[in-house]
PDB file of C-alpha atoms in Angstrom:
ATOM      1  CA  MET A   1     113.646 197.207 133.114  1.00 68.00           C
ATOM      2  CA  SER A   2     112.241 195.715 129.920  1.00 88.00           C
ATOM      3  CA  LEU A   3     110.048 192.758 129.011  1.00 88.00           C
ATOM      4  CA  ALA A   4     110.723 189.917 126.641  1.00 90.00           C
ATOM      5  CA  LYS A   5     109.492 190.525 123.097  1.00 90.00           C
ATOM      6  CA  PRO A   6     105.854 189.370 122.904  1.00 90.00           C
ATOM      7  CA  SER A   7     104.951 186.683 120.405  1.00 89.00           C
ATOM      8  CA  GLY A   8     101.264 186.243 119.684  1.00 88.00           C
ATOM      9  CA  PHE A   9     100.126 188.809 122.256  1.00 86.00           C
ATOM     10  CA  SER A  10     100.761 192.359 123.434  1.00 86.00           C
ATOM     11  CA  HIS A  11     102.087 193.160 126.892  1.00 89.00           C
ATOM     12  CA  ALA A  12      99.798 196.192 127.170  1.00 88.00           C
ATOM     13  CA  VAL A  13      97.083 197.768 125.060  1.00 84.00           C
ATOM     14  CA  THR A  14      95.741 201.283 125.362  1.00 84.00           C
ATOM     15  CA  ALA A  15      92.252 202.066 124.186  1.00 80.00           C
ATOM     16  CA  THR A  16      89.970 205.025 123.940  1.00 76.00           C
ATOM     17  CA  GLY A  17      86.319 204.941 123.191  1.00 70.00           C
ATOM     18  CA  GLY A  18      82.937 205.075 124.737  1.00 86.00           C
ATOM     19  CA  THR A  19      81.659 201.514 124.737  1.00 95.00           C
ATOM     20  CA  LEU A  20      83.130 198.457 126.400  1.00 94.00           C
ATOM     21  CA  VAL A  21      82.078 195.106 124.963  1.00 96.00           C
ATOM     22  CA  PHE A  22      82.505 192.065 127.201  1.00 95.00           C
ATOM     23  CA  LEU A  23      82.541 188.934 125.077  1.00 96.00           C
ATOM     24  CA  ALA A  24      81.382 185.705 126.684  1.00 97.00           C
ATOM     25  CA  GLY A  25      83.505 182.599 126.463  1.00 97.00           C
ATOM     26  CA  GLN A  26      83.240 180.951 123.063  1.00 97.00           C
ATOM     27  CA  THR A  27      84.115 177.356 122.274  1.00 98.00           C
ATOM     28  CA  ALA A  28      83.967 175.452 118.994  1.00 98.00           C
ATOM     29  CA  LEU A  29      80.178 175.246 118.996  1.00 97.00           C
ATOM     30  CA  ASP A  30      78.519 175.147 115.595  1.00 97.00           C
ATOM     31  CA  THR A  31      75.115 176.696 114.900  1.00 95.00           C
ATOM     32  CA  ASP A  32      73.448 173.492 116.133  1.00 95.00           C
ATOM     33  CA  GLY A  33      75.193 173.752 119.508  1.00 95.00           C
ATOM     34  CA  ARG A  34      77.650 170.899 118.905  1.00 97.00           C
ATOM     35  CA  ILE A  35      81.413 171.032 119.419  1.00 98.00           C
ATOM     36  CA  THR A  36      83.138 170.721 116.060  1.00 97.00           C
ATOM     37  CA  GLY A  37      86.719 170.269 114.976  1.00 96.00           C
ATOM     38  CA  ASP A  38      89.193 167.459 115.329  1.00 94.00           C
ATOM     39  CA  GLY A  39      92.003 168.747 117.471  1.00 97.00           C
ATOM     40  CA  LEU A  40      93.009 172.023 119.015  1.00 98.00           C
ATOM     41  CA  PRO A  41      93.722 174.096 115.868  1.00 98.00           C
ATOM     42  CA  ALA A  42      90.308 173.362 114.347  1.00 98.00           C
ATOM     43  CA  GLN A  43      88.553 174.056 117.633  1.00 98.00           C
ATOM     44  CA  PHE A  44      90.575 177.248 118.159  1.00 98.00           C
ATOM     45  CA  GLU A  45      89.568 178.500 114.721  1.00 98.00           C
ATOM     46  CA  GLN A  46      85.867 177.863 115.363  1.00 98.00           C
ATOM     47  CA  ALA A  47      86.048 179.433 118.829  1.00 98.00           C
ATOM     48  CA  LEU A  48      87.778 182.502 117.372  1.00 98.00           C
ATOM     49  CA  ARG A  49      85.202 182.675 114.586  1.00 98.00           C
ATOM     50  CA  ASN A  50      82.455 182.592 117.228  1.00 97.00           C
ATOM     51  CA  LEU A  51      84.155 185.293 119.307  1.00 98.00           C
ATOM     52  CA  LEU A  52      84.533 187.553 116.266  1.00 98.00           C
ATOM     53  CA  THR A  53      80.912 186.924 115.252  1.00 97.00           C
ATOM     54  CA  ALA A  54      79.767 188.060 118.704  1.00 97.00           C
ATOM     55  CA  LEU A  55      82.034 191.104 118.445  1.00 97.00           C
ATOM     56  CA  ALA A  56      80.660 191.981 114.994  1.00 97.00           C
ATOM     57  CA  ALA A  57      77.099 191.692 116.334  1.00 97.00           C
ATOM     58  CA  ALA A  58      78.051 194.330 118.920  1.00 96.00           C
ATOM     59  CA  GLY A  59      79.389 196.592 116.164  1.00 96.00           C
ATOM     60  CA  GLY A  60      83.100 195.839 116.503  1.00 96.00           C
ATOM     61  CA  ASP A  61      85.883 194.265 114.505  1.00 97.00           C
ATOM     62  CA  PRO A  62      89.072 192.440 115.561  1.00 98.00           C
ATOM     63  CA  SER A  63      91.080 195.669 115.755  1.00 95.00           C
ATOM     64  CA  ARG A  64      88.874 196.721 118.698  1.00 95.00           C
ATOM     65  CA  LEU A  65      89.861 193.729 120.877  1.00 96.00           C
ATOM     66  CA  THR A  66      91.896 194.840 123.872  1.00 95.00           C
ATOM     67  CA  ARG A  67      91.933 191.631 125.907  1.00 97.00           C
ATOM     68  CA  VAL A  68      91.475 187.926 125.108  1.00 98.00           C
ATOM     69  CA  THR A  69      91.749 185.085 127.585  1.00 98.00           C
ATOM     70  CA  VAL A  70      92.354 181.580 126.284  1.00 98.00           C
ATOM     71  CA  TYR A  71      91.279 178.634 128.425  1.00 98.00           C
ATOM     72  CA  ALA A  72      92.888 175.382 127.270  1.00 98.00           C
ATOM     73  CA  THR A  73      92.463 171.873 128.625  1.00 98.00           C
ATOM     74  CA  ASP A  74      96.058 171.087 127.604  1.00 98.00           C
ATOM     75  CA  PRO A  75      98.420 174.086 127.677  1.00 98.00           C
ATOM     76  CA  GLY A  76     101.247 171.891 126.342  1.00 98.00           C
ATOM     77  CA  ASP A  77      99.181 171.045 123.279  1.00 98.00           C
ATOM     78  CA  TYR A  78      98.447 174.757 122.865  1.00 98.00           C
ATOM     79  CA  ARG A  79     102.166 175.537 122.994  1.00 97.00           C
ATOM     80  CA  ASP A  80     102.927 172.730 120.524  1.00 98.00           C
ATOM     81  CA  HIS A  81     100.468 174.282 118.051  1.00 98.00           C
ATOM     82  CA  ALA A  82     101.399 177.928 118.749  1.00 97.00           C
ATOM     83  CA  ALA A  83     102.708 178.649 115.238  1.00 97.00           C
ATOM     84  CA  GLU A  84      99.586 177.233 113.591  1.00 98.00           C
ATOM     85  CA  LEU A  85      97.314 179.041 116.056  1.00 98.00           C
ATOM     86  CA  GLY A  86      99.158 182.272 115.256  1.00 97.00           C
ATOM     87  CA  ARG A  87      98.493 181.750 111.548  1.00 98.00           C
ATOM     88  CA  ILE A  88      94.807 181.148 112.280  1.00 98.00           C
ATOM     89  CA  TRP A  89      94.689 184.325 114.401  1.00 98.00           C
ATOM     90  CA  ARG A  90      96.328 186.446 111.690  1.00 98.00           C
ATOM     91  CA  ARG A  91      94.030 185.046 108.975  1.00 98.00           C
ATOM     92  CA  ARG A  92      90.870 185.692 111.044  1.00 98.00           C
ATOM     93  CA  ALA A  93      91.788 188.691 113.217  1.00 98.00           C
ATOM     94  CA  GLY A  94      94.758 190.398 111.561  1.00 97.00           C
ATOM     95  CA  ASP A  95      98.298 191.176 112.629  1.00 94.00           C
ATOM     96  CA  THR A  96      97.479 193.097 115.794  1.00 90.00           C
ATOM     97  CA  TYR A  97      97.239 191.169 119.029  1.00 93.00           C
ATOM     98  CA  PRO A  98      95.400 192.225 122.182  1.00 96.00           C
ATOM     99  CA  ALA A  99      96.709 191.648 125.670  1.00 95.00           C
ATOM    100  CA  MET A 100      96.290 187.894 126.130  1.00 96.00           C
ATOM    101  CA  ALA A 101      96.596 185.187 128.741  1.00 97.00           C
ATOM    102  CA  LEU A 102      96.457 181.402 128.563  1.00 97.00           C
ATOM    103  CA  ILE A 103      94.891 179.573 131.485  1.00 98.00           C
ATOM    104  CA  GLY A 104      95.051 175.799 131.815  1.00 98.00           C
ATOM    105  CA  VAL A 105      91.789 174.219 132.949  1.00 98.00           C
ATOM    106  CA  THR A 106      90.844 170.647 133.782  1.00 98.00           C
ATOM    107  CA  ARG A 107      87.774 170.781 131.538  1.00 98.00           C
ATOM    108  CA  LEU A 108      85.307 173.137 129.949  1.00 98.00           C
ATOM    109  CA  TRP A 109      81.498 173.186 130.085  1.00 96.00           C
ATOM    110  CA  ASP A 110      81.239 170.891 127.050  1.00 96.00           C
ATOM    111  CA  GLU A 111      83.510 167.951 127.751  1.00 95.00           C
ATOM    112  CA  GLU A 112      84.558 167.723 124.085  1.00 97.00           C
ATOM    113  CA  ALA A 113      85.776 171.329 124.067  1.00 98.00           C
ATOM    114  CA  LEU A 114      89.549 171.770 124.113  1.00 98.00           C
ATOM    115  CA  VAL A 115      89.672 175.575 124.109  1.00 98.00           C
ATOM    116  CA  GLU A 116      87.529 178.579 125.013  1.00 98.00           C
ATOM    117  CA  LEU A 117      88.124 182.258 124.251  1.00 98.00           C
ATOM    118  CA  ASP A 118      86.603 185.295 125.926  1.00 98.00           C
ATOM    119  CA  GLY A 119      87.445 188.931 125.410  1.00 97.00           C
ATOM    120  CA  ILE A 120      86.990 192.621 125.940  1.00 97.00           C
ATOM    121  CA  ALA A 121      86.746 195.176 123.173  1.00 96.00           C
ATOM    122  CA  VAL A 122      86.509 198.952 123.168  1.00 95.00           C
ATOM    123  CA  LEU A 123      84.340 200.553 120.511  1.00 94.00           C
ATOM    124  CA  PRO A 124      84.652 204.217 119.512  1.00 91.00           C
TER     125      PRO A 124
END
């Protein structure tokens, strides 16, 4: 049996290393604690930037991500912007994708937030 070709995610990721990093959910918060970005792509980019900043603070880089979960208040909107979100991912995190899932939610902690990303990384 085989799986459909993944687009924007990996079906499975293997990792070796000694340190697991669990990255808390990140939204499009700026340094003042306000949600920024008009629309999903802008918010996704800020949330990804925040996730990667947290990962860097733990000593990792995007290649160390093994799992990312995306929580979106409108999965249809996410799908409609998938190509643009993929370009944002590649520009910020590179061409390698971790195992990923998209979960539709009714709302996030900050009502203005449209998307939240959390993740797991494995450091050497």
